[in-house]
PDB file of C-alpha atoms in Angstrom:
ATOM      1  CA  GLN F 589     -12.938  14.424   3.743  1.00 93.00           C
ATOM      2  CA  VAL F 590     -11.397  11.265   3.033  1.00 95.00           C
ATOM      3  CA  GLN F 591      -7.612  11.236   3.123  1.00 97.00           C
ATOM      4  CA  LEU F 592      -5.044   8.487   3.022  1.00 98.00           C
ATOM      5  CA  VAL F 593      -1.478   9.800   4.141  1.00 97.00           C
ATOM      6  CA  GLU F 594       1.363   7.619   3.786  1.00 97.00           C
ATOM      7  CA  SER F 595       4.797   7.654   5.308  1.00 97.00           C
ATOM      8  CA  GLY F 596       7.771   5.508   5.642  1.00 97.00           C
ATOM      9  CA  GLY F 597       9.554   5.906   2.623  1.00 97.00           C
ATOM     10  CA  GLY F 598      13.146   6.869   1.894  1.00 97.00           C
ATOM     11  CA  LEU F 599      16.592   5.616   0.692  1.00 98.00           C
ATOM     12  CA  VAL F 600      17.796   2.161   1.534  1.00 98.00           C
ATOM     13  CA  GLN F 601      20.331   0.133   0.378  1.00 98.00           C
ATOM     14  CA  PRO F 602      19.900  -3.247  -1.443  1.00 98.00           C
ATOM     15  CA  GLY F 603      18.928  -5.803   0.867  1.00 98.00           C
ATOM     16  CA  GLY F 604      17.705  -3.381   3.633  1.00 98.00           C
ATOM     17  CA  SER F 605      14.082  -2.843   5.094  1.00 98.00           C
ATOM     18  CA  LEU F 606      11.323  -0.351   5.296  1.00 98.00           C
ATOM     19  CA  ARG F 607       7.824  -0.134   6.722  1.00 98.00           C
ATOM     20  CA  LEU F 608       5.372   2.044   4.981  1.00 98.00           C
ATOM     21  CA  SER F 609       2.270   3.097   6.827  1.00 98.00           C
ATOM     22  CA  CYS F 610      -0.939   4.654   5.799  1.00 98.00           C
ATOM     23  CA  VAL F 611      -3.189   6.279   8.023  1.00 98.00           C
ATOM     24  CA  ALA F 612      -7.006   6.837   6.691  1.00 98.00           C
ATOM     25  CA  SER F 613      -9.375   9.372   7.980  1.00 96.00           C
ATOM     26  CA  GLY F 614     -12.893  10.119   6.987  1.00 95.00           C
ATOM     27  CA  ILE F 615     -13.831   6.661   6.230  1.00 93.00           C
ATOM     28  CA  ILE F 616     -14.998   3.558   8.197  1.00 95.00           C
ATOM     29  CA  PHE F 617     -11.952   2.198   8.043  1.00 96.00           C
ATOM     30  CA  SER F 618     -12.651  -1.378   8.940  1.00 96.00           C
ATOM     31  CA  ILE F 619     -15.108  -1.899   6.241  1.00 95.00           C
ATOM     32  CA  TYR F 620     -12.512  -0.910   3.161  1.00 97.00           C
ATOM     33  CA  ASN F 621     -10.239  -3.306   1.515  1.00 97.00           C
ATOM     34  CA  MET F 622      -6.802  -1.828   1.541  1.00 98.00           C
ATOM     35  CA  ALA F 623      -3.667  -2.086  -1.013  1.00 98.00           C
ATOM     36  CA  TRP F 624      -0.407  -0.879  -1.695  1.00 98.00           C
ATOM     37  CA  TYR F 625       0.518  -0.127  -5.313  1.00 98.00           C
ATOM     38  CA  ARG F 626       3.705   1.207  -7.025  1.00 98.00           C
ATOM     39  CA  GLN F 627       4.565   3.139  -9.713  1.00 98.00           C
ATOM     40  CA  ALA F 628       8.127   3.251 -11.191  1.00 96.00           C
ATOM     41  CA  PRO F 629       9.321   5.884 -13.625  1.00 91.00           C
ATOM     42  CA  GLY F 630       8.175   5.150 -17.041  1.00 94.00           C
ATOM     43  CA  LYS F 631       6.002   2.120 -16.071  1.00 96.00           C
ATOM     44  CA  GLN F 632       2.299   1.525 -15.205  1.00 97.00           C
ATOM     45  CA  ARG F 633       0.930   1.425 -11.507  1.00 97.00           C
ATOM     46  CA  GLU F 634       0.972  -1.932 -10.440  1.00 98.00           C
ATOM     47  CA  LEU F 635      -0.789  -3.854  -7.374  1.00 98.00           C
ATOM     48  CA  VAL F 636       2.125  -4.883  -4.807  1.00 98.00           C
ATOM     49  CA  ALA F 637      -0.225  -6.128  -1.924  1.00 98.00           C
ATOM     50  CA  ALA F 638      -3.716  -6.045  -0.775  1.00 98.00           C
ATOM     51  CA  ILE F 639      -5.619  -7.050   2.523  1.00 98.00           C
ATOM     52  CA  THR F 640      -9.283  -7.420   2.364  1.00 97.00           C
ATOM     53  CA  ARG F 641     -11.492  -5.972   5.270  1.00 96.00           C
ATOM     54  CA  GLY F 642     -11.501  -9.502   6.740  1.00 95.00           C
ATOM     55  CA  GLY F 643      -7.952  -9.928   6.690  1.00 96.00           C
ATOM     56  CA  ILE F 644      -7.282 -11.975   3.762  1.00 97.00           C
ATOM     57  CA  THR F 645      -3.876 -10.918   2.083  1.00 97.00           C
ATOM     58  CA  ASN F 646      -2.572 -11.091  -1.469  1.00 96.00           C
ATOM     59  CA  SER F 647       0.850 -10.147  -2.955  1.00 97.00           C
ATOM     60  CA  ALA F 648       2.390  -9.725  -6.318  1.00 98.00           C
ATOM     61  CA  PRO F 649       4.613 -12.776  -7.362  1.00 97.00           C
ATOM     62  CA  SER F 650       7.603 -10.242  -7.264  1.00 97.00           C
ATOM     63  CA  VAL F 651       7.479  -9.276  -3.654  1.00 98.00           C
ATOM     64  CA  LYS F 652       6.062 -12.776  -2.516  1.00 96.00           C
ATOM     65  CA  GLY F 653       7.918 -13.794   0.551  1.00 96.00           C
ATOM     66  CA  ARG F 654       9.714 -10.468   1.051  1.00 98.00           C
ATOM     67  CA  PHE F 655       6.831  -7.873   1.511  1.00 98.00           C
ATOM     68  CA  THR F 656       3.990  -8.155   3.978  1.00 98.00           C
ATOM     69  CA  VAL F 657       0.927  -6.403   4.236  1.00 98.00           C
ATOM     70  CA  SER F 658      -1.225  -5.801   7.364  1.00 98.00           C
ATOM     71  CA  ARG F 659      -3.836  -3.559   9.038  1.00 98.00           C
ATOM     72  CA  ASP F 660      -4.904  -2.168  12.328  1.00 98.00           C
ATOM     73  CA  ASN F 661      -8.306  -1.403  12.322  1.00 97.00           C
ATOM     74  CA  ALA F 662      -7.827   0.192  15.609  1.00 97.00           C
ATOM     75  CA  LYS F 663      -5.357   2.525  14.396  1.00 98.00           C
ATOM     76  CA  ASN F 664      -7.128   3.008  10.890  1.00 98.00           C
ATOM     77  CA  THR F 665      -3.596   2.186   9.498  1.00 98.00           C
ATOM     78  CA  VAL F 666      -2.357  -0.554   6.843  1.00 98.00           C
ATOM     79  CA  TYR F 667       1.195  -1.243   7.018  1.00 98.00           C
ATOM     80  CA  LEU F 668       3.717  -2.502   4.169  1.00 98.00           C
ATOM     81  CA  GLN F 669       6.789  -4.432   5.569  1.00 98.00           C
ATOM     82  CA  MET F 670       9.338  -4.521   2.989  1.00 98.00           C
ATOM     83  CA  ASN F 671      12.445  -6.821   3.368  1.00 98.00           C
ATOM     84  CA  ASN F 672      15.330  -7.842   1.159  1.00 98.00           C
ATOM     85  CA  LEU F 673      14.472  -4.808  -1.009  1.00 98.00           C
ATOM     86  CA  LYS F 674      15.978  -4.694  -4.333  1.00 98.00           C
ATOM     87  CA  PRO F 675      16.652  -1.760  -6.970  1.00 97.00           C
ATOM     88  CA  GLU F 676      13.645  -2.773  -9.225  1.00 96.00           C
ATOM     89  CA  ASP F 677      11.495  -2.025  -6.076  1.00 98.00           C
ATOM     90  CA  THR F 678      12.455   1.595  -6.528  1.00 98.00           C
ATOM     91  CA  ALA F 679       9.068   3.629  -6.995  1.00 98.00           C
ATOM     92  CA  VAL F 680       6.479   5.688  -5.302  1.00 98.00           C
ATOM     93  CA  TYR F 681       4.263   3.493  -3.402  1.00 98.00           C
ATOM     94  CA  TYR F 682       0.449   4.524  -3.182  1.00 98.00           C
ATOM     95  CA  CYS F 683      -2.138   3.298  -0.641  1.00 98.00           C
ATOM     96  CA  ASN F 684      -5.494   2.576  -1.900  1.00 98.00           C
ATOM     97  CA  ALA F 685      -8.771   1.968   0.040  1.00 98.00           C
ATOM     98  CA  ASP F 686     -11.781   0.560  -1.955  1.00 96.00           C
ATOM     99  CA  ARG F 687     -15.335  -0.578  -0.939  1.00 95.00           C
ATOM    100  CA  ASN F 688     -17.763  -2.201  -3.551  1.00 90.00           C
ATOM    101  CA  ARG F 689     -21.182  -0.513  -3.276  1.00 86.00           C
ATOM    102  CA  GLY F 690     -22.653  -3.197  -6.060  1.00 87.00           C
ATOM    103  CA  ALA F 691     -23.121  -0.254  -8.889  1.00 89.00           C
ATOM    104  CA  TYR F 692     -19.454   0.978  -8.505  1.00 90.00           C
ATOM    105  CA  VAL F 693     -16.410   0.431  -6.579  1.00 90.00           C
ATOM    106  CA  GLU F 694     -15.642   3.426  -4.235  1.00 93.00           C
ATOM    107  CA  ASP F 695     -11.917   3.928  -3.860  1.00 93.00           C
ATOM    108  CA  TYR F 696      -9.639   6.528  -2.573  1.00 97.00           C
ATOM    109  CA  TRP F 697      -5.942   7.231  -2.682  1.00 98.00           C
ATOM    110  CA  GLY F 698      -2.975   8.675  -1.105  1.00 97.00           C
ATOM    111  CA  GLN F 699      -0.373  10.811  -2.516  1.00 97.00           C
ATOM    112  CA  GLY F 700       2.506   8.368  -2.412  1.00 97.00           C
ATOM    113  CA  THR F 701       5.801   7.983  -0.916  1.00 98.00           C
ATOM    114  CA  GLN F 702       9.046   7.467  -2.249  1.00 98.00           C
ATOM    115  CA  VAL F 703      10.905   4.548  -2.025  1.00 98.00           C
ATOM    116  CA  THR F 704      14.455   4.212  -3.370  1.00 98.00           C
ATOM    117  CA  VAL F 705      16.968   1.076  -3.348  1.00 98.00           C
ATOM    118  CA  SER F 706      20.216   2.115  -4.180  1.00 97.00           C
ATOM    119  CA  SER F 707      23.798   1.394  -2.984  1.00 94.00           C
TER     120      SER F 707
END
């Protein structure tokens, strides 16, 4: 059974920092691309940052320079370091694992962790 379990969310003041973690089980973590998405109330889910199985990273323009995605294959964990947080970063953050199987993309989602940026 595949599980992605996020942690590290919470309430933080503008300008503060948080580090999200996502621990994967039930998959060979090192062969999956990993990503963080977020969904704010009334908005569509959007990609925040991603890291390929080879370690190549990508992030949304809105978080570039503030958020950093990384992975530790030995710990089956992907991280999202979030600095200089803004109120507009408030959302539920989801971890995603995906693998291209040719005819389809195999992917899994975590349950999400709430991040609230407010004074």
